[in-house]
Amino acid sequence: MKKWSAWFLVFVVLLGSGEVNAMEQTPVPPKPSVQHMQVMTKSTDSIVIVDTWQDIQRKHSRMDIVQYGLTDEAVIAMNQHREVILYQNEKPFEIARSQGEKAEISMDIQDPYNIRNNKNPLFEAVVRWYSGARWERTGTVEFNGRQVNRLTYTREGSQPAVTIAYIDPDTGLPVKEEDYIGGNSTPATTKMYVFEEIDDPTGFLFTRAATPLLERDAANWFCLALDAVMPLDTTLNSNLNYIVVDMSDVPGFHESGKKQVLQYFEKYKVKTMEASLEQLREEGLYNRENTGLAGLLLRINKISIFDGQVVLNGFKHRGTGGAIGFRVVLNRKNGQWQVTEAVPTWIS
């Protein structure tokens, strides 16, 4: 056999074996796209459970907060307070629902790692927090049958405070954290952590989560609230060619509701449409260097729903002509929603 023929046969055999190996290889499943962190914070009078989800690819975030106020019988949980905070494409849209007493939850418990303003992936942001200079490595301890790193963070003051964190050495993520105030040997608060990665191919967590909160009354709330802010700073209403309502990223707000809002504002005898400021720029309707907007842009970016009350925050924008922020309070009376407050919150 000639030398080149032998090499050709070897090449064919190798190529064939490569194809067989390639066919036999098991495809690697895609990595879950959603990171989930659950933190349970227990103090002497309450338990707060915060679930945070972050879609790494779509840049969506969601935060669910449930607070239980503890009575003298510690086994009885009362006054549940629940919030849902949605971030779609890094744009905040907050929805809160309270059952029982309205409770204020400190940001240290609600969002201790500043996830809402952090552009890093959820797990990475948490790891970075415990890698900061404030923490001192103070040894290792056994937790649930394995060794974890012990970190200490000390804050001086009239009541010195010490925070002790127990960190998984493999992931850098916390498994437990304790706060000690004023030299007490019993922790004032204890946090327990759970981390997991999950799949959410349809985006259910971030788009449909708020639907039950909005599908029934949202259009009515928008009409009442935005109508109530039209008299605020009336100079922004002069010579309108159109009214734009930005409802593009309101979670759970159906097309029929959006149509109802636009039809309602036709009473101002100008064209009404739905668009965001970015879409107005793309369509050539907004030129910052020239006249700004020939119409008015209205947007609500936060809705808080409590028992018998809804609070809406947003802004009224005219481009170079100026803008104001607003807060509108709706209360349910005799089965109907009514505006009880409409005030500016900032002026630009």
Short mmCIF file of C-alpha atoms in Angstrom, two decimals:
data_model
loop_
_atom_site.label_atom_id
_atom_site.label_comp_id
_atom_site.label_asym_id
_atom_site.label_seq_id
_atom_site.Cartn_x
_atom_site.Cartn_y
_atom_site.Cartn_z
CA MET A 1 0.00 0.00 0.00
CA LYS A 2 1.30 3.35 -0.94
CA LYS A 3 2.11 5.75 1.84
CA TRP A 4 -0.49 8.35 0.84
CA SER A 5 -3.19 5.65 0.73
CA ALA A 6 -2.39 4.59 4.27
CA TRP A 7 -2.65 8.17 5.52
CA PHE A 8 -5.96 8.56 3.65
CA LEU A 9 -7.38 5.49 5.42
CA VAL A 10 -6.23 6.79 8.79
CA PHE A 11 -7.85 10.14 8.04
CA VAL A 12 -11.15 8.45 7.10
CA VAL A 13 -11.12 6.34 10.27
CA LEU A 14 -10.41 9.36 12.46
CA LEU A 15 -13.08 11.42 10.73
CA GLY A 16 -15.61 8.66 11.14
CA SER A 17 -14.81 8.17 14.79
CA GLY A 18 -15.10 11.90 15.33
CA GLU A 19 -18.58 11.90 13.81
CA VAL A 20 -19.63 8.98 16.02
CA ASN A 21 -18.32 10.73 19.13
CA ALA A 22 -20.07 13.91 18.15
CA MET A 23 -23.34 12.03 17.71
CA GLU A 24 -22.92 10.29 21.03
CA GLN A 25 -22.29 13.54 22.93
CA THR A 26 -25.18 14.59 25.15
CA PRO A 27 -26.21 18.19 24.49
CA VAL A 28 -25.43 20.52 27.37
CA PRO A 29 -28.69 21.93 28.76
CA PRO A 30 -28.87 25.74 28.81
CA LYS A 31 -28.04 27.36 32.11
CA PRO A 32 -31.08 28.58 34.05
CA SER A 33 -31.66 32.24 33.29
CA VAL A 34 -33.26 33.35 36.58
CA GLN A 35 -31.47 33.76 39.90
CA HIS A 36 -33.64 33.54 43.03
CA MET A 37 -32.74 34.62 46.56
CA GLN A 38 -34.99 34.21 49.60
CA VAL A 39 -34.15 35.98 52.85
CA MET A 40 -36.11 35.40 56.05
CA THR A 41 -35.45 38.06 58.70
CA LYS A 42 -36.72 37.35 62.23
CA SER A 43 -36.79 39.90 65.04
CA THR A 44 -38.62 39.99 68.37
CA ASP A 45 -41.84 41.35 66.87
CA SER A 46 -41.90 40.36 63.20
CA ILE A 47 -40.83 38.01 60.45
CA VAL A 48 -40.13 39.43 56.98
CA ILE A 49 -39.68 37.12 54.01
CA VAL A 50 -38.20 38.72 50.88
CA ASP A 51 -38.02 36.81 47.59
CA THR A 52 -35.93 38.40 44.85
CA TRP A 53 -35.82 37.10 41.28
CA GLN A 54 -33.58 38.42 38.51
CA ASP A 55 -33.69 37.43 34.84
CA ILE A 56 -30.07 37.84 33.74
CA GLN A 57 -30.83 37.86 30.00
CA ARG A 58 -33.89 40.13 29.91
CA LYS A 59 -32.66 42.36 32.78
CA HIS A 60 -35.93 41.99 34.70
CA SER A 61 -36.14 41.90 38.49
CA ARG A 62 -38.95 41.15 40.90
CA MET A 63 -39.16 41.46 44.67
CA ASP A 64 -41.96 39.98 46.81
CA ILE A 65 -42.11 41.06 50.44
CA VAL A 66 -44.36 39.50 53.07
CA GLN A 67 -44.29 40.75 56.65
CA TYR A 68 -45.82 38.99 59.62
CA GLY A 69 -46.27 40.91 62.85
CA LEU A 70 -45.89 38.59 65.84
CA THR A 71 -48.28 38.81 68.77
CA ASP A 72 -47.59 37.72 72.34
CA GLU A 73 -48.25 34.17 71.15
CA ALA A 74 -45.29 33.91 68.83
CA VAL A 75 -46.89 31.14 66.82
CA ILE A 76 -49.63 33.47 65.55
CA ALA A 77 -48.75 35.64 62.57
CA MET A 78 -50.86 38.77 62.02
CA ASN A 79 -50.96 41.86 59.81
CA GLN A 80 -49.56 40.49 56.58
CA HIS A 81 -48.01 43.12 54.34
CA ARG A 82 -47.12 42.20 50.78
CA GLU A 83 -45.30 44.11 48.06
CA VAL A 84 -44.34 43.25 44.51
CA ILE A 85 -41.63 45.38 42.94
CA LEU A 86 -41.09 44.73 39.24
CA TYR A 87 -38.20 45.95 37.09
CA GLN A 88 -38.69 45.39 33.39
CA ASN A 89 -35.69 46.08 31.18
CA GLU A 90 -34.19 47.93 34.17
CA LYS A 91 -37.23 50.26 34.30
CA PRO A 92 -38.84 50.33 37.75
CA PHE A 93 -42.53 49.67 38.09
CA GLU A 94 -43.63 49.02 41.65
CA ILE A 95 -46.86 47.50 42.87
CA ALA A 96 -47.69 47.04 46.54
CA ARG A 97 -50.63 45.35 48.18
CA SER A 98 -51.26 45.48 51.92
CA GLN A 99 -53.60 43.30 53.95
CA GLY A 100 -54.34 44.46 57.48
CA GLU A 101 -52.15 47.25 58.81
CA LYS A 102 -49.97 49.22 56.44
CA ALA A 103 -46.40 48.51 57.54
CA GLU A 104 -43.20 50.35 56.70
CA ILE A 105 -40.34 47.94 55.99
CA SER A 106 -36.82 49.27 56.37
CA MET A 107 -34.62 49.24 53.27
CA ASP A 108 -32.03 47.26 55.26
CA ILE A 109 -34.51 44.39 55.33
CA GLN A 110 -36.31 45.11 52.06
CA ASP A 111 -33.24 45.43 49.84
CA PRO A 112 -30.03 45.09 51.89
CA TYR A 113 -27.76 44.67 48.87
CA ASN A 114 -29.24 47.55 46.85
CA ILE A 115 -30.35 45.14 44.16
CA ARG A 116 -32.79 47.71 42.79
CA ASN A 117 -29.94 50.03 41.76
CA ASN A 118 -27.27 47.42 41.10
CA LYS A 119 -26.48 46.54 37.49
CA ASN A 120 -24.64 43.36 38.51
CA PRO A 121 -26.28 39.91 38.50
CA LEU A 122 -28.08 39.14 41.74
CA PHE A 123 -25.69 36.52 43.12
CA GLU A 124 -22.65 38.57 42.08
CA ALA A 125 -24.00 41.65 43.88
CA VAL A 126 -24.47 39.66 47.09
CA VAL A 127 -20.97 38.13 46.88
CA ARG A 128 -19.45 41.57 46.32
CA TRP A 129 -21.22 42.91 49.40
CA TYR A 130 -19.55 40.35 51.66
CA SER A 131 -16.20 40.83 49.90
CA GLY A 132 -16.10 44.51 50.88
CA ALA A 133 -13.52 46.09 53.18
CA ARG A 134 -16.07 46.48 56.00
CA TRP A 135 -15.99 42.73 56.70
CA GLU A 136 -13.29 41.03 58.75
CA ARG A 137 -12.60 37.31 58.47
CA THR A 138 -12.87 35.90 62.02
CA GLY A 139 -12.43 32.17 61.46
CA THR A 140 -14.55 29.21 60.43
CA VAL A 141 -17.42 27.46 62.20
CA GLU A 142 -19.58 24.41 61.57
CA PHE A 143 -23.06 25.07 60.20
CA ASN A 144 -25.47 22.27 59.26
CA GLY A 145 -22.64 19.75 59.21
CA ARG A 146 -20.14 21.72 57.10
CA GLN A 147 -17.51 24.38 57.61
CA VAL A 148 -18.42 27.97 56.69
CA ASN A 149 -16.47 31.22 56.89
CA ARG A 150 -17.31 33.62 59.71
CA LEU A 151 -17.21 37.37 58.86
CA THR A 152 -17.70 40.27 61.28
CA TYR A 153 -18.78 43.85 60.61
CA THR A 154 -18.57 46.28 63.57
CA ARG A 155 -20.24 49.70 63.74
CA GLU A 156 -19.34 52.15 66.52
CA GLY A 157 -21.80 54.60 68.11
CA SER A 158 -23.97 55.18 71.15
CA GLN A 159 -25.22 51.62 70.66
CA PRO A 160 -22.39 49.60 69.09
CA ALA A 161 -23.63 47.03 66.60
CA VAL A 162 -21.96 43.88 65.38
CA THR A 163 -23.10 41.86 62.36
CA ILE A 164 -21.85 38.30 61.97
CA ALA A 165 -22.24 36.61 58.58
CA TYR A 166 -21.70 32.93 57.83
CA ILE A 167 -20.51 32.48 54.25
CA ASP A 168 -20.44 29.37 52.05
CA PRO A 169 -16.75 29.04 51.08
CA ASP A 170 -17.59 27.48 47.71
CA THR A 171 -20.03 30.13 46.45
CA GLY A 172 -19.22 33.20 48.58
CA LEU A 173 -22.96 33.50 49.35
CA PRO A 174 -24.34 33.86 52.90
CA VAL A 175 -26.23 31.10 54.67
CA LYS A 176 -26.99 33.03 57.86
CA GLU A 177 -26.50 36.50 59.36
CA GLU A 178 -26.96 37.85 62.90
CA ASP A 179 -27.15 41.42 64.24
CA TYR A 180 -26.12 42.17 67.83
CA ILE A 181 -26.98 45.60 69.31
CA GLY A 182 -25.42 47.27 72.38
CA GLY A 183 -23.34 44.33 73.48
CA ASN A 184 -26.32 41.97 73.90
CA SER A 185 -25.55 38.28 73.61
CA THR A 186 -28.88 37.58 71.87
CA PRO A 187 -29.17 38.70 68.23
CA ALA A 188 -31.68 41.49 67.56
CA THR A 189 -32.32 40.06 64.09
CA THR A 190 -31.43 36.79 62.40
CA LYS A 191 -31.44 36.24 58.63
CA MET A 192 -31.56 32.88 56.87
CA TYR A 193 -30.79 32.59 53.14
CA VAL A 194 -31.74 30.32 50.25
CA PHE A 195 -30.26 30.67 46.74
CA GLU A 196 -31.28 28.82 43.58
CA GLU A 197 -31.26 29.12 39.80
CA ILE A 198 -34.47 28.42 37.87
CA ASP A 199 -35.91 28.64 34.35
CA ASP A 200 -38.67 31.05 33.32
CA PRO A 201 -38.81 30.77 29.50
CA THR A 202 -42.11 32.66 29.15
CA GLY A 203 -41.22 35.47 31.54
CA PHE A 204 -44.17 34.54 33.76
CA LEU A 205 -42.49 35.82 36.93
CA PHE A 206 -41.96 39.29 35.55
CA THR A 207 -44.93 40.04 33.30
CA ARG A 208 -47.94 38.14 34.64
CA ALA A 209 -47.14 38.41 38.32
CA ALA A 210 -49.06 41.65 38.77
CA THR A 211 -52.02 40.84 36.51
CA PRO A 212 -54.51 40.09 39.32
CA LEU A 213 -53.66 43.47 40.84
CA LEU A 214 -54.33 45.46 37.68
CA GLU A 215 -56.71 43.67 35.36
CA ARG A 216 -59.95 44.89 36.98
CA ASP A 217 -59.48 48.55 37.98
CA ALA A 218 -56.23 49.72 36.39
CA ALA A 219 -57.79 51.61 33.45
CA ASN A 220 -60.13 53.48 35.80
CA TRP A 221 -57.21 54.36 38.11
CA PHE A 222 -55.18 55.70 35.17
CA CYS A 223 -58.06 57.82 33.86
CA LEU A 224 -58.84 59.32 37.27
CA ALA A 225 -55.21 59.94 38.24
CA LEU A 226 -53.98 61.40 34.95
CA ASP A 227 -57.10 63.54 34.60
CA ALA A 228 -56.45 64.87 38.12
CA VAL A 229 -52.93 66.03 37.22
CA MET A 230 -53.93 67.89 34.08
CA PRO A 231 -54.72 71.05 36.14
CA LEU A 232 -51.27 70.86 37.79
CA ASP A 233 -48.90 73.34 36.11
CA THR A 234 -51.32 74.26 33.31
CA THR A 235 -48.51 75.94 31.32
CA LEU A 236 -47.53 72.43 30.23
CA ASN A 237 -50.96 72.03 28.60
CA SER A 238 -50.71 74.95 26.18
CA ASN A 239 -50.91 74.44 22.41
CA LEU A 240 -51.16 70.65 22.57
CA ASN A 241 -51.05 68.69 19.34
CA TYR A 242 -51.39 65.35 21.09
CA ILE A 243 -51.45 63.57 24.47
CA VAL A 244 -49.20 60.56 24.89
CA VAL A 245 -49.74 58.06 27.72
CA ASP A 246 -46.77 55.80 28.40
CA MET A 247 -48.25 52.40 29.32
CA SER A 248 -45.67 50.34 27.44
CA ASP A 249 -44.16 48.53 30.41
CA VAL A 250 -47.04 48.36 32.87
CA PRO A 251 -47.16 44.68 33.89
CA GLY A 252 -50.49 42.94 33.55
CA PHE A 253 -52.23 45.91 31.89
CA HIS A 254 -54.32 44.52 29.02
CA GLU A 255 -54.80 46.12 25.60
CA SER A 256 -58.48 46.76 26.31
CA GLY A 257 -57.51 48.81 29.37
CA LYS A 258 -54.99 50.85 27.40
CA LYS A 259 -57.60 51.56 24.72
CA GLN A 260 -60.02 52.73 27.42
CA VAL A 261 -57.45 55.23 28.75
CA LEU A 262 -56.70 56.67 25.30
CA GLN A 263 -60.39 57.03 24.49
CA TYR A 264 -60.98 58.82 27.77
CA PHE A 265 -58.39 61.51 26.97
CA GLU A 266 -59.93 62.24 23.59
CA LYS A 267 -62.16 64.67 25.52
CA TYR A 268 -59.27 67.16 25.35
CA LYS A 269 -59.88 67.35 21.56
CA VAL A 270 -56.37 66.29 20.57
CA LYS A 271 -54.88 63.09 19.21
CA THR A 272 -54.13 60.45 21.86
CA MET A 273 -51.56 57.67 21.56
CA GLU A 274 -49.51 55.23 23.58
CA ALA A 275 -45.73 55.58 23.43
CA SER A 276 -42.65 55.92 25.58
CA LEU A 277 -40.21 58.85 25.43
CA GLU A 278 -37.75 56.60 23.58
CA GLN A 279 -40.40 55.76 20.97
CA LEU A 280 -41.23 59.45 20.51
CA ARG A 281 -37.55 60.11 19.78
CA GLU A 282 -37.44 57.28 17.25
CA GLU A 283 -40.53 58.64 15.47
CA GLY A 284 -39.08 62.16 15.34
CA LEU A 285 -41.67 63.62 17.70
CA TYR A 286 -39.15 64.65 20.33
CA ASN A 287 -36.17 66.89 19.60
CA ARG A 288 -34.37 68.03 22.73
CA GLU A 289 -32.36 70.68 20.85
CA ASN A 290 -35.43 72.21 19.23
CA THR A 291 -38.91 72.37 20.71
CA GLY A 292 -39.01 69.19 22.79
CA LEU A 293 -42.57 67.85 22.61
CA ALA A 294 -45.46 69.37 20.68
CA GLY A 295 -47.69 67.42 23.01
CA LEU A 296 -47.85 66.12 26.54
CA LEU A 297 -46.38 62.86 27.86
CA LEU A 298 -48.04 61.28 30.92
CA ARG A 299 -46.58 58.30 32.76
CA ILE A 300 -47.33 56.41 35.97
CA ASN A 301 -44.36 54.41 37.21
CA LYS A 302 -45.47 53.30 40.65
CA ILE A 303 -48.75 51.96 41.99
CA SER A 304 -49.28 51.11 45.66
CA ILE A 305 -52.48 49.23 46.43
CA PHE A 306 -53.77 49.11 50.01
CA ASP A 307 -57.12 48.23 51.56
CA GLY A 308 -59.52 50.73 50.01
CA GLN A 309 -56.76 53.04 48.77
CA VAL A 310 -54.49 53.34 45.73
CA VAL A 311 -51.49 55.68 45.46
CA LEU A 312 -50.09 56.46 42.00
CA ASN A 313 -46.79 58.25 41.32
CA GLY A 314 -45.62 59.46 37.93
CA PHE A 315 -44.69 62.48 35.84
CA LYS A 316 -46.12 64.97 33.34
CA HIS A 317 -43.53 65.87 30.69
CA ARG A 318 -43.35 68.51 27.96
CA GLY A 319 -39.74 68.14 26.87
CA THR A 320 -37.87 71.44 26.90
CA GLY A 321 -41.11 73.04 28.12
CA GLY A 322 -40.62 71.44 31.52
CA ALA A 323 -41.92 68.56 33.60
CA ILE A 324 -43.44 67.81 37.00
CA GLY A 325 -43.73 64.72 39.13
CA PHE A 326 -47.01 63.93 40.82
CA ARG A 327 -48.67 61.83 43.48
CA VAL A 328 -52.36 60.94 43.29
CA VAL A 329 -54.34 59.20 46.03
CA LEU A 330 -57.56 57.34 45.21
CA ASN A 331 -59.98 56.09 47.85
CA ARG A 332 -62.92 53.78 47.39
CA LYS A 333 -66.17 55.34 48.64
CA ASN A 334 -69.62 53.87 48.15
CA GLY A 335 -68.22 51.36 45.69
CA GLN A 336 -66.54 54.02 43.51
CA TRP A 337 -62.93 55.17 43.21
CA GLN A 338 -62.48 58.90 43.90
CA VAL A 339 -59.46 61.23 43.81
CA THR A 340 -58.74 62.52 47.31
CA GLU A 341 -55.32 64.05 46.64
CA ALA A 342 -53.35 65.17 43.58
CA VAL A 343 -50.13 67.07 44.31
CA PRO A 344 -46.84 67.82 42.53
CA THR A 345 -43.78 66.10 44.01
CA TRP A 346 -41.04 67.77 41.94
CA ILE A 347 -40.67 70.40 39.23
CA SER A 348 -38.14 70.59 36.40
#
